[in-house]
């Protein structure tokens, strides 16, 4: 398989826009993938979507039984329908641009190509291979987490097709992610004639933002971000309601427990204002362990045999579906394409990475036992 042919296949996937809430787009990309895998000879299963999210697709090699290799890919993107109008697929030298091409349709396609070729060639691998495509990763995998964990418990290894990092490195650990919505309720009053009778939810929110952001500890690998705030009904009304959405990242399970306790222990500073918190940990930390180290060592050796260096990113702040599996099955992440610009209007992959990264995925399929 040459890079141009692979790029043509990736283009088909990229040009089906599949923003997470876009039901039509998600249905179209899932139908294409399901049909392509079935056409190659894989056994496919469609898991019906729920709670407003799209379907998930499970593709299985036609051989083998028992614990095997689980490949995790997502086909939803952060790019709304219409992004292709100002961010079309295009190739300039070694760079191919398009919404979702790097995160992560390119990587998902590489794994599809590797397994599809093996099936067409009737080259049975030592272990059965299951490839899961999900529709909700970009919003925290609310409807696919149970499926991911269930399939992972039937696997001996998990490979994640998120993009490669820093010139060709894979990921062996990720921070865990927590999310909270904070709602504050005060008491309204006229800001001119009876200011003293009011209890400002916005003022209380300001205190809470300072407390939350003050929990960031770069040395410990902990970050807190108050990313969305709202409150008030009018400039001349003491605001009776406010809210904030909070994101925090932690490197270990112990750090997660500490942060949850600290956030949930927050109390009001303004008298008579109430605070309600909803949320908690969204993705557990993906901690580097012996199983993952051994899996990385194998991938590093295979990459060397294929003529390129691999390398690892020992910790990254972004989460993935690998966070759900790493604690109980060896998980190697960042096996997708190389490039940059995830979630931006210049998202891109490097064409020269397609064949080497696909060959590495294939060799993992052929040698994991």
Coordinates of C-alpha atoms in Angstrom, one line a residue:
X1 CA 0.0 0.0 0.0
X2 CA 1.5 3.3 -1.1
X3 CA 1.0 6.7 0.6
X4 CA -1.1 8.1 -2.3
X5 CA -3.6 5.3 -2.2
X6 CA -3.9 5.5 1.6
X7 CA -4.3 9.3 1.4
X8 CA -7.1 8.8 -1.0
X9 CA -8.9 6.6 1.5
X10 CA -8.3 9.0 4.3
X11 CA -9.7 11.8 2.1
X12 CA -13.0 9.9 1.8
X13 CA -13.2 9.8 5.6
X14 CA -12.3 13.4 6.1
X15 CA -14.8 14.7 3.6
X16 CA -17.6 13.1 5.5
X17 CA -17.9 15.8 8.3
X18 CA -18.7 14.1 11.6
X19 CA -18.9 16.6 14.4
X20 CA -20.0 14.7 17.5
X21 CA -23.6 16.1 17.6
X22 CA -24.0 15.8 13.8
X23 CA -26.3 12.7 13.6
X24 CA -26.3 12.7 9.8
X25 CA -22.6 13.0 9.5
X26 CA -21.9 10.4 12.1
X27 CA -24.3 8.0 10.5
X28 CA -22.6 8.5 7.1
X29 CA -19.0 7.9 8.3
X30 CA -20.0 4.8 10.4
X31 CA -21.9 3.4 7.4
X32 CA -18.8 3.9 5.2
X33 CA -16.5 2.2 7.7
X34 CA -18.9 -0.7 8.4
X35 CA -19.3 -1.3 4.7
X36 CA -15.6 -1.1 4.0
X37 CA -14.7 -3.6 6.7
X38 CA -17.5 -6.0 5.7
X39 CA -16.3 -5.8 2.2
X40 CA -12.8 -6.7 3.3
X41 CA -14.2 -9.8 5.1
X42 CA -14.4 -8.6 8.7
X43 CA -17.3 -9.4 10.9
X44 CA -19.0 -6.2 11.9
X45 CA -21.5 -5.2 14.5
X46 CA -23.3 -1.9 14.9
X47 CA -24.1 -0.7 18.4
X48 CA -27.1 1.7 18.3
X49 CA -26.5 5.2 19.6
X50 CA -28.3 6.6 22.6
X51 CA -28.7 9.8 24.5
X52 CA -28.4 11.9 21.3
X53 CA -25.1 10.3 20.2
X54 CA -24.3 8.3 17.2
X55 CA -23.8 4.5 16.7
X56 CA -20.5 2.7 17.4
X57 CA -19.0 0.0 15.1
X58 CA -17.2 -3.1 16.2
X59 CA -15.2 -4.9 13.5
X60 CA -13.6 -8.3 14.2
X61 CA -11.1 -10.4 12.3
X62 CA -12.7 -13.5 10.9
X63 CA -10.3 -15.7 12.8
X64 CA -9.4 -16.6 16.4
X65 CA -11.2 -16.6 19.7
X66 CA -10.4 -15.7 23.3
X67 CA -8.4 -12.6 24.4
X68 CA -6.9 -10.7 21.6
X69 CA -5.9 -7.2 20.4
X70 CA -8.4 -4.3 20.8
X71 CA -7.9 -1.2 18.7
X72 CA -9.6 2.0 19.8
X73 CA -10.5 4.7 17.3
X74 CA -13.0 7.5 17.3
X75 CA -14.6 9.1 14.2
X76 CA -16.2 12.1 15.8
X77 CA -14.4 15.4 15.5
X78 CA -14.7 18.9 17.0
X79 CA -15.3 20.5 13.7
X80 CA -19.0 21.6 12.9
X81 CA -20.6 20.8 9.6
X82 CA -19.5 23.4 7.0
X83 CA -15.8 23.4 8.2
X84 CA -14.8 21.9 4.8
X85 CA -15.9 25.1 3.1
X86 CA -13.1 27.1 4.6
X87 CA -10.8 24.2 5.6
X88 CA -11.0 21.8 2.6
X89 CA -8.9 18.7 2.2
X90 CA -5.8 19.6 0.3
X91 CA -2.2 18.5 -0.1
X92 CA 0.8 20.7 -0.1
X93 CA 4.0 18.8 -0.4
X94 CA 4.3 16.4 2.6
X95 CA 1.3 18.0 4.4
X96 CA -2.3 17.0 4.0
X97 CA -4.9 19.3 5.6
X98 CA -8.5 18.7 6.6
X99 CA -10.9 18.7 9.6
X100 CA -10.2 15.7 11.8
X101 CA -7.4 14.4 9.6
X102 CA -4.9 14.3 12.5
X103 CA -7.3 13.7 15.4
X104 CA -8.0 11.1 14.4
X105 CA -9.3 9.9 11.1
X106 CA -5.8 9.4 9.7
X107 CA -4.8 7.1 12.5
X108 CA -8.1 5.2 12.5
X109 CA -7.7 4.7 8.7
X110 CA -4.2 3.3 9.2
X111 CA -5.4 0.6 11.5
X112 CA -8.3 -0.2 9.2
X113 CA -5.9 -0.5 6.3
X114 CA -3.5 -2.8 8.3
X115 CA -6.3 -5.2 9.4
X116 CA -8.1 -5.0 6.1
X117 CA -5.0 -6.0 4.2
X118 CA -4.3 -8.9 6.5
X119 CA -7.9 -10.2 6.1
X120 CA -7.7 -9.9 2.3
X121 CA -4.4 -11.7 2.2
X122 CA -5.7 -14.4 4.6
X123 CA -2.8 -13.8 6.9
X124 CA -4.1 -14.9 10.3
X125 CA -2.5 -13.2 13.3
X126 CA -1.6 -15.0 16.5
X127 CA -4.5 -13.3 18.3
X128 CA -7.9 -12.2 17.1
X129 CA -8.2 -8.5 16.4
X130 CA -11.2 -6.2 17.3
X131 CA -11.4 -2.7 16.0
X132 CA -13.8 -0.4 17.8
X133 CA -15.0 2.9 16.2
X134 CA -16.8 5.3 18.6
X135 CA -18.9 8.4 18.0
X136 CA -18.5 10.4 21.3
X137 CA -14.8 10.5 22.3
X138 CA -14.5 14.3 21.8
X139 CA -17.1 14.9 24.6
X140 CA -15.7 12.4 27.1
X141 CA -17.1 9.1 25.7
X142 CA -20.3 9.1 27.8
X143 CA -22.0 6.4 25.8
X144 CA -19.0 4.3 24.7
X145 CA -17.1 4.0 28.0
X146 CA -18.9 0.9 29.1
X147 CA -18.4 -0.7 25.7
X148 CA -14.7 0.2 25.7
X149 CA -14.1 -1.3 29.1
X150 CA -16.1 -4.4 28.3
X151 CA -14.2 -5.1 25.1
X152 CA -10.9 -4.3 26.9
X153 CA -11.6 -6.9 29.5
X154 CA -11.7 -9.5 26.7
X155 CA -8.4 -8.3 25.3
X156 CA -4.7 -9.0 26.0
X157 CA -3.5 -5.7 24.5
X158 CA -5.1 -2.3 23.6
X159 CA -3.7 -0.1 20.8
X160 CA -5.1 3.4 20.5
X161 CA -4.9 5.3 17.2
X162 CA -4.7 8.8 18.6
X163 CA -2.0 10.9 16.8
X164 CA 1.7 10.4 17.3
X165 CA 3.6 13.1 19.1
X166 CA 6.8 15.1 18.9
X167 CA 8.2 13.7 15.6
X168 CA 7.1 10.1 16.0
X169 CA 6.6 9.3 19.7
X170 CA 3.9 7.2 21.1
X171 CA 2.1 7.8 24.4
X172 CA 2.6 5.6 27.5
X173 CA 0.7 7.6 30.1
X174 CA -1.9 10.4 30.2
X175 CA -3.3 12.6 32.9
X176 CA -6.8 11.9 34.2
X177 CA -9.5 14.4 33.5
X178 CA -12.2 15.7 35.9
X179 CA -15.1 18.0 35.1
X180 CA -17.5 19.9 37.4
X181 CA -20.4 22.3 36.8
X182 CA -20.7 24.7 39.7
X183 CA -24.0 26.5 40.2
X184 CA -24.4 29.4 42.7
X185 CA -27.6 30.8 44.1
X186 CA -27.8 34.2 45.9
X187 CA -30.5 36.7 46.3
X188 CA -31.5 39.5 43.9
X189 CA -32.0 43.1 44.7
X190 CA -32.0 46.5 43.0
X191 CA -28.4 47.5 42.6
X192 CA -29.1 51.2 43.4
X193 CA -31.9 51.4 46.0
X194 CA -31.3 48.2 47.9
X195 CA -27.8 46.9 47.1
X196 CA -27.3 45.8 50.7
X197 CA -30.3 43.4 50.5
X198 CA -28.8 41.4 47.7
X199 CA -26.4 38.4 47.8
X200 CA -24.3 38.3 44.7
X201 CA -23.8 34.9 43.1
X202 CA -21.3 36.5 40.7
X203 CA -19.2 37.8 43.6
X204 CA -19.2 34.4 45.2
X205 CA -18.2 32.9 41.8
X206 CA -15.2 35.3 41.7
X207 CA -14.1 33.9 45.1
X208 CA -14.5 30.3 43.9
X209 CA -12.6 31.0 40.6
X210 CA -9.6 32.3 42.6
X211 CA -9.8 29.2 44.9
X212 CA -10.1 26.8 42.0
X213 CA -7.3 28.3 39.8
X214 CA -5.1 28.4 42.9
X215 CA -5.2 24.7 43.1
X216 CA -3.0 24.4 40.0
X217 CA 0.4 23.0 40.9
X218 CA 2.6 22.6 37.9
X219 CA 5.3 20.8 39.9
X220 CA 2.8 18.1 40.9
X221 CA 1.4 17.9 37.4
X222 CA -2.1 19.2 38.5
X223 CA -3.9 21.9 36.5
X224 CA -7.3 23.5 37.1
X225 CA -9.1 25.6 34.5
X226 CA -12.4 27.5 34.9
X227 CA -13.3 27.5 31.3
X228 CA -16.9 28.8 31.0
X229 CA -18.7 31.3 33.3
X230 CA -22.1 32.9 33.3
X231 CA -24.3 34.9 35.6
X232 CA -26.6 37.7 36.3
X233 CA -29.7 39.1 34.5
X234 CA -29.1 42.8 34.3
X235 CA -26.4 45.4 35.1
X236 CA -28.7 47.0 37.6
X237 CA -29.6 43.8 39.5
X238 CA -27.5 42.1 42.2
X239 CA -27.1 38.7 40.5
X240 CA -28.9 35.8 42.1
X241 CA -27.4 33.1 39.9
X242 CA -24.1 32.2 38.4
X243 CA -22.4 29.1 37.0
X244 CA -19.0 27.9 35.9
X245 CA -17.7 24.8 34.1
X246 CA -14.4 23.5 35.6
X247 CA -11.8 21.2 34.1
X248 CA -8.9 19.6 36.0
X249 CA -6.1 17.3 35.1
X250 CA -4.2 15.0 37.4
X251 CA -1.3 12.5 36.9
X252 CA -2.2 9.7 39.4
X253 CA -5.2 8.1 41.1
X254 CA -4.0 9.5 44.4
X255 CA -3.9 13.1 43.0
X256 CA -7.4 12.5 41.6
X257 CA -8.7 11.6 45.0
X258 CA -7.1 14.7 46.6
X259 CA -8.4 17.0 44.0
X260 CA -12.0 15.7 44.2
X261 CA -11.9 16.1 47.9
X262 CA -10.5 19.7 47.7
X263 CA -13.1 20.8 45.1
X264 CA -16.0 19.2 46.8
X265 CA -15.0 20.8 50.1
X266 CA -15.3 24.4 48.8
X267 CA -17.6 26.6 50.8
X268 CA -19.2 30.0 50.2
X269 CA -17.5 33.2 51.2
X270 CA -20.6 35.4 50.7
X271 CA -23.3 35.0 53.3
X272 CA -26.5 33.3 52.2
X273 CA -25.1 32.1 48.9
X274 CA -25.5 28.4 48.1
X275 CA -23.1 26.3 46.0
X276 CA -24.0 23.2 44.1
X277 CA -21.4 21.0 42.4
X278 CA -22.2 18.3 39.9
X279 CA -19.5 16.1 38.3
X280 CA -16.3 14.3 39.2
X281 CA -13.6 12.3 37.4
X282 CA -14.4 11.9 33.7
X283 CA -11.3 9.8 32.6
X284 CA -9.1 8.1 35.2
X285 CA -5.3 8.6 35.0
X286 CA -3.5 6.4 32.5
X287 CA -0.5 5.5 34.5
X288 CA 2.6 4.0 33.0
X289 CA 2.9 0.4 34.3
X290 CA 5.0 -2.7 33.6
X291 CA 2.6 -4.1 31.0
X292 CA 2.6 -0.9 29.0
X293 CA 6.4 -0.6 29.3
X294 CA 6.7 -4.1 27.8
X295 CA 4.3 -3.3 25.0
X296 CA 6.1 -0.1 24.2
X297 CA 9.4 -2.0 24.1
X298 CA 8.0 -4.4 21.6
X299 CA 6.7 -1.6 19.4
X300 CA 10.1 0.2 19.6
X301 CA 11.9 -2.9 18.5
X302 CA 9.5 -3.4 15.6
X303 CA 9.8 0.2 14.5
X304 CA 13.6 -0.2 14.5
X305 CA 13.2 -3.3 12.3
X306 CA 11.1 -1.1 9.9
X307 CA 13.8 1.5 9.8
X308 CA 12.6 4.3 12.0
X309 CA 12.9 5.4 15.6
X310 CA 9.8 5.4 17.8
X311 CA 10.3 7.1 21.2
X312 CA 7.7 7.7 23.9
X313 CA 5.9 10.6 25.6
X314 CA 5.9 9.5 29.2
X315 CA 3.1 11.9 30.2
X316 CA 0.6 14.1 28.4
X317 CA -2.2 16.3 29.6
X318 CA -4.8 15.3 27.0
X319 CA -7.1 12.3 27.7
X320 CA -8.1 9.5 25.4
X321 CA -10.1 6.3 25.5
X322 CA -6.9 4.6 26.5
X323 CA -7.4 6.2 30.0
X324 CA -10.3 3.7 30.5
X325 CA -8.2 0.6 29.8
X326 CA -4.6 1.2 31.0
X327 CA -5.2 0.2 34.6
X328 CA -6.1 -3.4 33.7
X329 CA -4.7 -4.2 30.3
X330 CA -1.4 -3.1 28.6
X331 CA -2.3 -0.1 26.5
X332 CA -0.2 1.8 23.9
X333 CA -1.5 5.1 22.7
X334 CA -0.5 7.6 20.0
X335 CA 0.0 5.0 17.3
X336 CA -1.7 7.2 14.7
X337 CA -0.4 9.6 12.1
X338 CA 2.2 12.3 12.6
X339 CA 1.2 15.9 12.1
X340 CA 0.0 18.8 14.2
X341 CA -2.9 21.2 14.7
X342 CA -5.5 19.0 16.4
X343 CA -8.8 20.9 16.9
X344 CA -7.6 23.9 14.8
X345 CA -8.3 25.3 11.3
X346 CA -4.8 24.1 10.2
X347 CA -5.1 20.5 11.3
X348 CA -2.7 18.4 9.3
X349 CA -0.9 15.1 8.9
X350 CA 2.5 14.3 7.3
X351 CA 2.0 12.1 4.2
X352 CA 5.5 10.6 4.8
X353 CA 4.2 9.1 8.1
X354 CA 1.4 7.0 6.6
X355 CA 3.2 4.0 5.3
X356 CA 5.7 3.6 8.3
X357 CA 2.9 4.0 10.9
X358 CA 0.6 1.6 9.1
X359 CA 3.4 -1.0 8.8
X360 CA 4.1 -0.7 12.5
X361 CA 0.4 -1.3 13.3
X362 CA 0.5 -4.3 11.0
X363 CA 3.6 -5.7 12.6
X364 CA 2.0 -5.4 16.0
X365 CA -1.0 -7.3 14.7
X366 CA 1.3 -10.0 13.3
X367 CA 3.5 -10.4 16.4
X368 CA 1.5 -9.8 19.5
X369 CA 0.8 -13.1 21.2

